PDB file of C-alpha atoms in Angstrom:
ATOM      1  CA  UNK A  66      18.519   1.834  34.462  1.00 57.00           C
ATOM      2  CA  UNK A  67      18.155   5.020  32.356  1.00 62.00           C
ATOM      3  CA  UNK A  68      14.293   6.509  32.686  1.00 62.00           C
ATOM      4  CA  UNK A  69      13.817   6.069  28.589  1.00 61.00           C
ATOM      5  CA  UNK A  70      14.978   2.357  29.044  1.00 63.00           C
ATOM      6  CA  UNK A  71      12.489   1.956  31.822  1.00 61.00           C
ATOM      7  CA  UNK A  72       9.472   3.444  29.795  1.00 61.00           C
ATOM      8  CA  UNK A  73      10.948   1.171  26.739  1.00 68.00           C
ATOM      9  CA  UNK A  74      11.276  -1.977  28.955  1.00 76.00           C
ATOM     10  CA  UNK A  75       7.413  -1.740  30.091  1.00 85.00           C
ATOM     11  CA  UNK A  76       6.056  -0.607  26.432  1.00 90.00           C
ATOM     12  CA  UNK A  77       7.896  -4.183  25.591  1.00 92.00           C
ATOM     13  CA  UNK A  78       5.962  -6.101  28.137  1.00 94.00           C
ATOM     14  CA  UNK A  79       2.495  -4.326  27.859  1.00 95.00           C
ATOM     15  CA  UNK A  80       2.785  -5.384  24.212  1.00 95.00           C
ATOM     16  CA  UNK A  81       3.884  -8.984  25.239  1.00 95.00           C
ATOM     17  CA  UNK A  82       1.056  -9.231  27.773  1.00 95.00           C
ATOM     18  CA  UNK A  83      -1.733  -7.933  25.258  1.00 96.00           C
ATOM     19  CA  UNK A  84      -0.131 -10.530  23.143  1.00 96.00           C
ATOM     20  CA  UNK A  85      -0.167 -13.504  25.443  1.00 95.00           C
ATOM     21  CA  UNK A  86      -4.177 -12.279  26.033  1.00 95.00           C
ATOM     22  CA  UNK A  87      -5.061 -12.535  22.607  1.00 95.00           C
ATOM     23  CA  UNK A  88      -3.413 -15.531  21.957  1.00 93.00           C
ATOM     24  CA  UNK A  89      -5.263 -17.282  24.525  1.00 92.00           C
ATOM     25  CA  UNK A  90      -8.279 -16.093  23.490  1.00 91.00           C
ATOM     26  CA  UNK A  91      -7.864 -17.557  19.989  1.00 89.00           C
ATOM     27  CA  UNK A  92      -7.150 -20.772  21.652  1.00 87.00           C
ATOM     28  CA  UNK A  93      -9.915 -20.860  24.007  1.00 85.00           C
ATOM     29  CA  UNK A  94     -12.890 -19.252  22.637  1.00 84.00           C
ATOM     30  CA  UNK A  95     -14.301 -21.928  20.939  1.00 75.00           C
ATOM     31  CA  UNK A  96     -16.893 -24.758  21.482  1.00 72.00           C
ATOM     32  CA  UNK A  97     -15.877 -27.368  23.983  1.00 69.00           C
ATOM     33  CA  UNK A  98     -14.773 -30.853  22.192  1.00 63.00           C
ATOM     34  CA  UNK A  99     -17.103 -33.547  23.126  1.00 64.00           C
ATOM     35  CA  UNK A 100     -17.100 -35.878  20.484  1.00 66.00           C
ATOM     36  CA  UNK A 101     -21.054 -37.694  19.805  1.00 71.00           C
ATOM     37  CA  UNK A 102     -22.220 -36.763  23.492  1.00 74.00           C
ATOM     38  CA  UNK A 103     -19.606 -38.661  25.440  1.00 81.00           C
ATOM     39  CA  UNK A 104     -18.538 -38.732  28.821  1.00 86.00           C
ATOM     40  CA  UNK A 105     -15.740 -35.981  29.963  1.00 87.00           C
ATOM     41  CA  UNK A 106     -13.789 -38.724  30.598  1.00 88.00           C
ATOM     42  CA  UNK A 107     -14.196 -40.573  27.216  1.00 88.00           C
ATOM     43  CA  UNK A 108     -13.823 -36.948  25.680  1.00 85.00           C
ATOM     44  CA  UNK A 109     -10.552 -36.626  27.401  1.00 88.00           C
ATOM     45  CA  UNK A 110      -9.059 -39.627  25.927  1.00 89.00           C
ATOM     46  CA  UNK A 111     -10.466 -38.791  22.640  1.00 87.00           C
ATOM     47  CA  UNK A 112      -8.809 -35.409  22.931  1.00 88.00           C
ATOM     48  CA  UNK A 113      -5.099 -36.329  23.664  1.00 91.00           C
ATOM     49  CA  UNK A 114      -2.764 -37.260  21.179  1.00 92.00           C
ATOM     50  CA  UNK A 115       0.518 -38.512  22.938  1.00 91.00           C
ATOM     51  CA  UNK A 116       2.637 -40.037  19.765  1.00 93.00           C
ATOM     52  CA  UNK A 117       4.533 -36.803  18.711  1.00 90.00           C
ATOM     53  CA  UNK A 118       4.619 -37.000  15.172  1.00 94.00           C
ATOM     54  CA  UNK A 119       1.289 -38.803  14.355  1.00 95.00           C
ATOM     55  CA  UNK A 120      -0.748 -35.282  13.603  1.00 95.00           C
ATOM     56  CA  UNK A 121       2.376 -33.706  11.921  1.00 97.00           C
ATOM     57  CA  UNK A 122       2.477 -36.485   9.535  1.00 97.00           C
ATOM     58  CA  UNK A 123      -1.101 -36.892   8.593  1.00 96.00           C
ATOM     59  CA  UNK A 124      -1.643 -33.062   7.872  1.00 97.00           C
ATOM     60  CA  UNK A 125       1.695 -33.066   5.886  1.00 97.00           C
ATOM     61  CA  UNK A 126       0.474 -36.385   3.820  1.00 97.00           C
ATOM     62  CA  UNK A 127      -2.705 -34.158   2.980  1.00 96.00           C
ATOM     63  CA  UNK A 128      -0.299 -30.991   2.363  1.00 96.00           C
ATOM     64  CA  UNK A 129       1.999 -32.642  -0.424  1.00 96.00           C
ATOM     65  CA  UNK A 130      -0.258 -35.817  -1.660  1.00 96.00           C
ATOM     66  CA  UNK A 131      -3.924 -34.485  -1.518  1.00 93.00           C
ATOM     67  CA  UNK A 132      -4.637 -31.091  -2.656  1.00 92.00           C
ATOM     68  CA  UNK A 133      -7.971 -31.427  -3.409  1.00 94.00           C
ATOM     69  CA  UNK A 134      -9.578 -32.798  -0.165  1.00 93.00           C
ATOM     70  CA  UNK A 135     -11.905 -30.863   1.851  1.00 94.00           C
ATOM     71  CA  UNK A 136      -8.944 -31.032   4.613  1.00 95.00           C
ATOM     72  CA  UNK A 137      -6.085 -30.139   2.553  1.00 96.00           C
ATOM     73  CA  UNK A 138      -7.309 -25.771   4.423  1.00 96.00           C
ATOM     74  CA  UNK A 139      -7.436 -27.035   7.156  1.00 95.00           C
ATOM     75  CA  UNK A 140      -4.101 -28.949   7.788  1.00 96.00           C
ATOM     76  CA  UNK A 141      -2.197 -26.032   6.353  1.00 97.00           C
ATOM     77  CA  UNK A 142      -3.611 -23.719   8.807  1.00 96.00           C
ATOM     78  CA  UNK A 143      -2.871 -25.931  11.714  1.00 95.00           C
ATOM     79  CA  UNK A 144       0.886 -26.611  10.080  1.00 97.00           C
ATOM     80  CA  UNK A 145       1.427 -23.267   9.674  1.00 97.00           C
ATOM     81  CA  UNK A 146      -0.393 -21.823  12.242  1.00 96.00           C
ATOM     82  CA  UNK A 147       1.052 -23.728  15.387  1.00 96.00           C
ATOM     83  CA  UNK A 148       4.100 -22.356  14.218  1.00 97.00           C
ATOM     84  CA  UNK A 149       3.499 -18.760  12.808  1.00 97.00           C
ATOM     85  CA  UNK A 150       1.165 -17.654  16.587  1.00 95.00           C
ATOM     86  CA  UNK A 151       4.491 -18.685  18.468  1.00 96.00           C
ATOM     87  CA  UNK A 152       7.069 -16.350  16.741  1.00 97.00           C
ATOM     88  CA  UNK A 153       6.125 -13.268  18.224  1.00 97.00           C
ATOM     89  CA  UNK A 154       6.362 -14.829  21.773  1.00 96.00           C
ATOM     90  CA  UNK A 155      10.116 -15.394  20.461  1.00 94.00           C
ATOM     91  CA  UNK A 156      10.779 -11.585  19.882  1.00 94.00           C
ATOM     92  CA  UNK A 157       8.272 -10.522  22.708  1.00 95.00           C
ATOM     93  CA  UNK A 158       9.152 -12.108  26.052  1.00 95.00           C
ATOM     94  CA  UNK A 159      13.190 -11.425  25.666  1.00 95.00           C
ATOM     95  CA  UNK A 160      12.497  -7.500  24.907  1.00 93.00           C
ATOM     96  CA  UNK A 161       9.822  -7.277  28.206  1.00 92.00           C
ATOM     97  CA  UNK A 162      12.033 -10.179  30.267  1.00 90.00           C
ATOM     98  CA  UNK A 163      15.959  -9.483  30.615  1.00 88.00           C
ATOM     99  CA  UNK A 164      16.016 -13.241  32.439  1.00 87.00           C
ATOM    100  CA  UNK A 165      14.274 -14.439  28.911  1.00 91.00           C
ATOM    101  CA  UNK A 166      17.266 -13.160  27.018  1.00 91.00           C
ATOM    102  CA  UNK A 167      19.675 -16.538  26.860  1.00 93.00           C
ATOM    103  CA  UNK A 168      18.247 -19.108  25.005  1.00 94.00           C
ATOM    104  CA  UNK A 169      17.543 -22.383  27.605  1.00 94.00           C
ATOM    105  CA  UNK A 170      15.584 -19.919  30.195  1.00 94.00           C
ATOM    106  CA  UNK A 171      13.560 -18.499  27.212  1.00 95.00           C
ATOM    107  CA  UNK A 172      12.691 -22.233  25.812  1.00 95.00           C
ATOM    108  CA  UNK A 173      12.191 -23.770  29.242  1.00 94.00           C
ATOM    109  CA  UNK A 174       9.986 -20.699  30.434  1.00 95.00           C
ATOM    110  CA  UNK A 175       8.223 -20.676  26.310  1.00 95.00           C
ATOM    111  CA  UNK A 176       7.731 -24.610  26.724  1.00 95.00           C
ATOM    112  CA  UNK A 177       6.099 -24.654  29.849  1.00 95.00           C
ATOM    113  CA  UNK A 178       3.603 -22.256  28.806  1.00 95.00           C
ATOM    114  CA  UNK A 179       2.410 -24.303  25.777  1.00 96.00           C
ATOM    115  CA  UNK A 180       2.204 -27.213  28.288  1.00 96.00           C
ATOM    116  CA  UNK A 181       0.133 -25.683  30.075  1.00 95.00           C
ATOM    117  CA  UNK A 182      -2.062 -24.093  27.611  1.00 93.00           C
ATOM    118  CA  UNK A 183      -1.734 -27.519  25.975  1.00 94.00           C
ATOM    119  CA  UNK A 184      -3.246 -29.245  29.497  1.00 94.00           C
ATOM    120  CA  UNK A 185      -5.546 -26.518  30.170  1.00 92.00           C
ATOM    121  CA  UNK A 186      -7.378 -26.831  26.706  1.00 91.00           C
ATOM    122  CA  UNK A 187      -7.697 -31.043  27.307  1.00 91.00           C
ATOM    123  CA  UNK A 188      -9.238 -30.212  30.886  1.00 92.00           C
ATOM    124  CA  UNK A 189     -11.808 -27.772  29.871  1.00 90.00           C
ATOM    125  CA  UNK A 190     -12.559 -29.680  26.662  1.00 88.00           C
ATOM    126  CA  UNK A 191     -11.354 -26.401  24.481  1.00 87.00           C
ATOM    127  CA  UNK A 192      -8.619 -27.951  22.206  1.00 86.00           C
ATOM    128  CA  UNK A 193      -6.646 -31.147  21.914  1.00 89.00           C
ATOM    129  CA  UNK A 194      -3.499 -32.148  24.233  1.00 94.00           C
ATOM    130  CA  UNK A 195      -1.673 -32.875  20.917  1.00 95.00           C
ATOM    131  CA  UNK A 196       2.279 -33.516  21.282  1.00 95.00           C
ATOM    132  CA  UNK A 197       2.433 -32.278  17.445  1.00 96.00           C
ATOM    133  CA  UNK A 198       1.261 -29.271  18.512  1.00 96.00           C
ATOM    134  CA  UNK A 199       3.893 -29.016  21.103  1.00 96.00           C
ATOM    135  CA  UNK A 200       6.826 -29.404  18.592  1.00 97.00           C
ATOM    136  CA  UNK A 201       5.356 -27.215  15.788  1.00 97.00           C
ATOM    137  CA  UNK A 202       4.903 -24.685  18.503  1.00 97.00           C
ATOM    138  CA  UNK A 203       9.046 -25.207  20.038  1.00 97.00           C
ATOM    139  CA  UNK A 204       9.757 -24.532  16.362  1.00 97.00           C
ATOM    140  CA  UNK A 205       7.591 -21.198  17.019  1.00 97.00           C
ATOM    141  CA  UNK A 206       9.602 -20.422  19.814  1.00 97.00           C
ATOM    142  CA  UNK A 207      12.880 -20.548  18.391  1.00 97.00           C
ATOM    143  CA  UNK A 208      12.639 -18.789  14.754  1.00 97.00           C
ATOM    144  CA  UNK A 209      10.972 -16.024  17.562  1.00 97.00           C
ATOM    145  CA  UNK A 210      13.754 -16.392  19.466  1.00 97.00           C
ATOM    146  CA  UNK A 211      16.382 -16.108  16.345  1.00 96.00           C
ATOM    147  CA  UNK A 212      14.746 -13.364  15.223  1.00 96.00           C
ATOM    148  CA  UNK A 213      14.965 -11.405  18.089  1.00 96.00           C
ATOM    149  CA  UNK A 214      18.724 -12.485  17.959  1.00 95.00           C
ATOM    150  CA  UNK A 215      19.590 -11.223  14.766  1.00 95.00           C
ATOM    151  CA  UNK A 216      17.463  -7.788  14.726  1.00 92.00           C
ATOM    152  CA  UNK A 217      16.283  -6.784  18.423  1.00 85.00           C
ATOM    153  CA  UNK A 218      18.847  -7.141  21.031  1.00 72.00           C
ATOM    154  CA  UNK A 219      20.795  -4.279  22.203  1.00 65.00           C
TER     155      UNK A 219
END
């Protein structure tokens, strides 16, 4: 490997790391989740949502049927947002990782992250183990992963 490609190649992964950092802070600096004083156990159950569609469909009721409600902000943001803070790990972690580069070792590596981000925030009460959350960050993933088909491989 060519000098300027190694200089490129770590650029690409400094970027990715600094990336990775702030994302977790955005999902992690925050209050912890105990709902009305409760146990960390009774928090924990009140803080994982296991059917995978049942957040997804309740924000997009609010989306296209309620405008006006106080929630209608928030469900956009988390819509939008579990998918739009997931691209650039798409684009990112092929450039810095040639072993990222096909498609089922990106999404399996990309997947297992947001498990475990996903786990982590239930544990330490700093988020919701939502499966919704899972799927409208896979759909992250891959329109990153497209993009950085169509307009950043070499």
């Amino acid at each position: 490997m060519s000098k300027k490609k190694r200089q490129s190649s770590g650029l690409w992964r400094f970027v990715f790391l600094l990336y990775i950092a702030l994302l977790l802070l955005l999902l992690f600096y925050r209050e912890k989740a105990v709902i009305n004083g409760a146990s960390y156990t009774e928090s924990l159950k009140q803080n994982f949502i296991w059917k995978p569609f049942y957040t997804i469909k309740n924000y997009m009721y609010v989306i296209l049927h309620n405008p006006d409600s106080p929630y209608y902000r928030h469900c956009f943001i988390n819509i939008v947002g579990n998918i739009v803070m997931f691209i650039p790990v798409g684009v990112l972690f092929p450039k810095s990782s040639p072993r990222a580069r096909t498609f089922f070792r990106y999404i399996g590596s990309s997947l297992f992250f947001v498990l475990l981000v996903e786990t982590v925030q239930l544990f330490t009460l700093r988020g919701v183990f939502d499966t919704g959350d899972i799927i409208l960050n896979g759909i992250g993933l891959t329109l990153g992963f497209i993009i950085y088909k169509c307009f950043f491989r070499k």
